[in-house]
Amino acid sequence: MNTVVVKEAVTCAEMARMCGLSRSRFYMLVKEGIMPEPSRNPETQRPFYSREQQEQCLLVRRTNCGVNGRAVLFYAQRLPTAD
């Protein structure tokens, strides 16, 4: 199984990658309240995910239960094909 390295802070795009989701699907889940909203840097307003938020997102992905308590289904990640 792949292990994901949790950092002190990551961008939204990196958080989506860590969860194995496209950015658009990840943003959709944030909008629906399934994934937590990102924090924002007070000086630049740039969104980011803290260590705790990363762990929340990864827990949602593992358990299929959003931070709002709703069940969510994810497609299985595609395995690389041998050509």
Short mmCIF file of N, CA and C in Angstrom, two decimals:
data_model
loop_
_atom_site.label_atom_id
_atom_site.label_comp_id
_atom_site.label_asym_id
_atom_site.label_seq_id
_atom_site.Cartn_x
_atom_site.Cartn_y
_atom_site.Cartn_z
N MET A 1 0.85 -1.18 0.00
CA MET A 1 0.00 0.00 0.00
C MET A 1 0.89 1.24 0.00
N ASN A 2 0.45 2.26 -0.70
CA ASN A 2 1.22 3.51 -0.76
C ASN A 2 1.13 4.23 0.56
N THR A 3 2.25 4.75 1.02
CA THR A 3 2.24 5.57 2.22
C THR A 3 2.34 7.02 1.78
N VAL A 4 1.57 7.86 2.42
CA VAL A 4 1.53 9.27 2.07
C VAL A 4 2.28 10.04 3.14
N VAL A 5 3.19 10.89 2.72
CA VAL A 5 3.96 11.71 3.65
C VAL A 5 3.15 12.96 3.95
N VAL A 6 2.87 13.16 5.23
CA VAL A 6 2.13 14.35 5.66
C VAL A 6 3.17 15.42 5.99
N LYS A 7 2.98 16.60 5.39
CA LYS A 7 3.91 17.72 5.61
C LYS A 7 3.28 18.73 6.55
N GLU A 8 4.02 19.77 6.87
CA GLU A 8 3.48 20.81 7.74
C GLU A 8 2.32 21.56 7.06
N ALA A 9 2.44 21.79 5.76
CA ALA A 9 1.38 22.45 4.99
C ALA A 9 1.52 22.06 3.53
N VAL A 10 0.39 21.92 2.83
CA VAL A 10 0.40 21.60 1.40
C VAL A 10 -0.66 22.44 0.69
N THR A 11 -0.49 22.59 -0.63
CA THR A 11 -1.47 23.31 -1.44
C THR A 11 -2.69 22.43 -1.65
N CYS A 12 -3.74 23.02 -2.16
CA CYS A 12 -4.96 22.27 -2.46
C CYS A 12 -4.69 21.22 -3.54
N ALA A 13 -3.90 21.59 -4.55
CA ALA A 13 -3.59 20.65 -5.63
C ALA A 13 -2.81 19.46 -5.09
N GLU A 14 -1.86 19.72 -4.19
CA GLU A 14 -1.09 18.62 -3.61
C GLU A 14 -1.96 17.74 -2.73
N MET A 15 -2.91 18.35 -2.01
CA MET A 15 -3.82 17.57 -1.17
C MET A 15 -4.68 16.66 -2.04
N ALA A 16 -5.13 17.17 -3.17
CA ALA A 16 -5.92 16.34 -4.10
C ALA A 16 -5.09 15.16 -4.58
N ARG A 17 -3.82 15.39 -4.93
CA ARG A 17 -2.93 14.31 -5.37
C ARG A 17 -2.74 13.28 -4.26
N MET A 18 -2.55 13.76 -3.03
CA MET A 18 -2.34 12.85 -1.91
C MET A 18 -3.55 11.93 -1.71
N CYS A 19 -4.73 12.45 -2.03
CA CYS A 19 -5.97 11.66 -1.90
C CYS A 19 -6.25 10.82 -3.14
N GLY A 20 -5.45 10.99 -4.19
CA GLY A 20 -5.67 10.25 -5.42
C GLY A 20 -6.86 10.75 -6.21
N LEU A 21 -7.15 12.06 -6.10
CA LEU A 21 -8.30 12.66 -6.78
C LEU A 21 -7.83 13.76 -7.72
N SER A 22 -8.66 14.03 -8.73
CA SER A 22 -8.38 15.18 -9.58
C SER A 22 -8.67 16.44 -8.78
N ARG A 23 -8.07 17.55 -9.19
CA ARG A 23 -8.34 18.81 -8.50
C ARG A 23 -9.82 19.16 -8.56
N SER A 24 -10.44 18.97 -9.71
CA SER A 24 -11.85 19.35 -9.85
C SER A 24 -12.74 18.51 -8.93
N ARG A 25 -12.47 17.20 -8.84
CA ARG A 25 -13.26 16.34 -7.94
C ARG A 25 -13.00 16.73 -6.49
N PHE A 26 -11.77 17.03 -6.16
CA PHE A 26 -11.45 17.43 -4.79
C PHE A 26 -12.18 18.71 -4.41
N TYR A 27 -12.14 19.72 -5.31
CA TYR A 27 -12.84 20.98 -5.03
C TYR A 27 -14.34 20.77 -4.91
N MET A 28 -14.90 19.84 -5.69
CA MET A 28 -16.32 19.52 -5.60
C MET A 28 -16.65 18.96 -4.22
N LEU A 29 -15.78 18.08 -3.72
CA LEU A 29 -16.00 17.50 -2.40
C LEU A 29 -15.86 18.53 -1.29
N VAL A 30 -14.98 19.50 -1.45
CA VAL A 30 -14.86 20.60 -0.48
C VAL A 30 -16.14 21.42 -0.49
N LYS A 31 -16.64 21.73 -1.68
CA LYS A 31 -17.87 22.53 -1.81
C LYS A 31 -19.07 21.81 -1.18
N GLU A 32 -19.10 20.48 -1.30
CA GLU A 32 -20.20 19.69 -0.74
C GLU A 32 -20.05 19.45 0.76
N GLY A 33 -18.92 19.85 1.34
CA GLY A 33 -18.69 19.67 2.77
C GLY A 33 -18.16 18.29 3.13
N ILE A 34 -17.80 17.49 2.12
CA ILE A 34 -17.25 16.16 2.37
C ILE A 34 -15.81 16.29 2.88
N MET A 35 -15.02 17.09 2.19
CA MET A 35 -13.64 17.38 2.60
C MET A 35 -13.64 18.72 3.33
N PRO A 36 -12.71 18.90 4.27
CA PRO A 36 -12.66 20.17 5.01
C PRO A 36 -12.23 21.34 4.12
N GLU A 37 -12.70 22.52 4.47
CA GLU A 37 -12.27 23.74 3.79
C GLU A 37 -10.79 23.98 4.12
N PRO A 38 -10.03 24.50 3.17
CA PRO A 38 -8.63 24.80 3.48
C PRO A 38 -8.51 26.02 4.38
N SER A 39 -7.40 26.10 5.09
CA SER A 39 -7.07 27.32 5.85
C SER A 39 -6.55 28.33 4.84
N ARG A 40 -6.38 29.57 5.27
CA ARG A 40 -5.85 30.61 4.39
C ARG A 40 -4.74 31.36 5.10
N ASN A 41 -3.69 31.64 4.35
CA ASN A 41 -2.60 32.45 4.86
C ASN A 41 -3.14 33.86 5.09
N PRO A 42 -3.03 34.41 6.30
CA PRO A 42 -3.62 35.73 6.58
C PRO A 42 -3.04 36.87 5.74
N GLU A 43 -1.79 36.73 5.32
CA GLU A 43 -1.17 37.81 4.54
C GLU A 43 -1.53 37.74 3.06
N THR A 44 -1.55 36.53 2.51
CA THR A 44 -1.76 36.38 1.06
C THR A 44 -3.12 35.82 0.68
N GLN A 45 -3.85 35.29 1.66
CA GLN A 45 -5.13 34.61 1.44
C GLN A 45 -5.00 33.33 0.61
N ARG A 46 -3.79 32.84 0.44
CA ARG A 46 -3.57 31.60 -0.32
C ARG A 46 -4.06 30.41 0.51
N PRO A 47 -4.87 29.54 -0.10
CA PRO A 47 -5.37 28.38 0.66
C PRO A 47 -4.29 27.32 0.83
N PHE A 48 -4.36 26.62 1.97
CA PHE A 48 -3.44 25.52 2.24
C PHE A 48 -4.10 24.56 3.22
N TYR A 49 -3.55 23.36 3.30
CA TYR A 49 -4.01 22.36 4.26
C TYR A 49 -2.91 22.12 5.29
N SER A 50 -3.27 22.30 6.56
CA SER A 50 -2.33 22.06 7.66
C SER A 50 -2.18 20.55 7.86
N ARG A 51 -1.27 20.18 8.71
CA ARG A 51 -1.02 18.76 9.01
C ARG A 51 -2.32 18.08 9.47
N GLU A 52 -3.05 18.70 10.38
CA GLU A 52 -4.29 18.12 10.89
C GLU A 52 -5.34 17.98 9.79
N GLN A 53 -5.45 18.99 8.93
CA GLN A 53 -6.42 18.93 7.84
C GLN A 53 -6.05 17.85 6.83
N GLN A 54 -4.74 17.67 6.59
CA GLN A 54 -4.30 16.61 5.70
C GLN A 54 -4.73 15.25 6.24
N GLU A 55 -4.55 15.06 7.53
CA GLU A 55 -4.94 13.80 8.15
C GLU A 55 -6.45 13.59 8.06
N GLN A 56 -7.23 14.67 8.20
CA GLN A 56 -8.68 14.58 8.04
C GLN A 56 -9.04 14.14 6.62
N CYS A 57 -8.43 14.76 5.62
CA CYS A 57 -8.71 14.43 4.23
C CYS A 57 -8.37 12.98 3.92
N LEU A 58 -7.23 12.53 4.41
CA LEU A 58 -6.81 11.15 4.16
C LEU A 58 -7.73 10.17 4.88
N LEU A 59 -8.24 10.55 6.05
CA LEU A 59 -9.19 9.71 6.77
C LEU A 59 -10.50 9.60 5.99
N VAL A 60 -10.96 10.71 5.44
CA VAL A 60 -12.17 10.69 4.60
C VAL A 60 -11.98 9.73 3.44
N ARG A 61 -10.84 9.79 2.80
CA ARG A 61 -10.56 8.92 1.64
C ARG A 61 -10.53 7.45 2.05
N ARG A 62 -9.94 7.16 3.21
CA ARG A 62 -9.84 5.77 3.68
C ARG A 62 -11.17 5.21 4.15
N THR A 63 -11.98 6.03 4.82
CA THR A 63 -13.20 5.54 5.46
C THR A 63 -14.47 5.77 4.66
N ASN A 64 -14.40 6.59 3.61
CA ASN A 64 -15.59 6.94 2.80
C ASN A 64 -16.66 7.66 3.61
N CYS A 65 -16.24 8.37 4.65
CA CYS A 65 -17.16 9.16 5.46
C CYS A 65 -16.62 10.58 5.55
N GLY A 66 -17.40 11.54 5.03
CA GLY A 66 -16.97 12.93 4.99
C GLY A 66 -16.92 13.57 6.36
N VAL A 67 -16.28 14.73 6.43
CA VAL A 67 -16.20 15.46 7.70
C VAL A 67 -17.58 15.92 8.14
N ASN A 68 -18.52 15.95 7.22
CA ASN A 68 -19.89 16.33 7.55
C ASN A 68 -20.74 15.11 7.93
N GLY A 69 -20.11 13.92 7.97
CA GLY A 69 -20.83 12.71 8.36
C GLY A 69 -21.50 11.97 7.22
N ARG A 70 -21.49 12.54 6.03
CA ARG A 70 -22.12 11.89 4.87
C ARG A 70 -21.20 10.84 4.26
N ALA A 71 -21.81 9.78 3.78
CA ALA A 71 -21.06 8.74 3.09
C ALA A 71 -20.71 9.23 1.69
N VAL A 72 -19.54 8.86 1.22
CA VAL A 72 -19.10 9.22 -0.12
C VAL A 72 -18.42 8.01 -0.74
N LEU A 73 -18.67 7.79 -2.02
CA LEU A 73 -18.05 6.68 -2.73
C LEU A 73 -16.99 7.22 -3.66
N PHE A 74 -15.86 6.54 -3.69
CA PHE A 74 -14.76 6.91 -4.57
C PHE A 74 -14.55 5.77 -5.55
N TYR A 75 -14.20 6.11 -6.77
CA TYR A 75 -13.80 5.08 -7.71
C TYR A 75 -12.46 4.54 -7.27
N ALA A 76 -12.21 3.26 -7.53
CA ALA A 76 -10.91 2.68 -7.23
C ALA A 76 -9.88 3.33 -8.13
N GLN A 77 -8.69 3.53 -7.61
CA GLN A 77 -7.63 4.11 -8.42
C GLN A 77 -7.24 3.12 -9.51
N ARG A 78 -6.99 3.65 -10.68
CA ARG A 78 -6.62 2.79 -11.80
C ARG A 78 -5.19 2.33 -11.65
N LEU A 79 -5.01 1.07 -11.95
CA LEU A 79 -3.66 0.51 -11.92
C LEU A 79 -3.01 0.72 -13.27
N PRO A 80 -1.71 0.96 -13.30
CA PRO A 80 -1.04 1.15 -14.58
C PRO A 80 -1.13 -0.13 -15.42
N THR A 81 -1.31 0.04 -16.72
CA THR A 81 -1.42 -1.11 -17.60
C THR A 81 -0.07 -1.34 -18.29
N ALA A 82 0.23 -2.59 -18.53
CA ALA A 82 1.46 -2.93 -19.25
C ALA A 82 1.16 -2.91 -20.73
N ASP A 83 1.88 -2.09 -21.46
CA ASP A 83 1.66 -1.98 -22.92
C ASP A 83 2.62 -2.83 -23.69
#
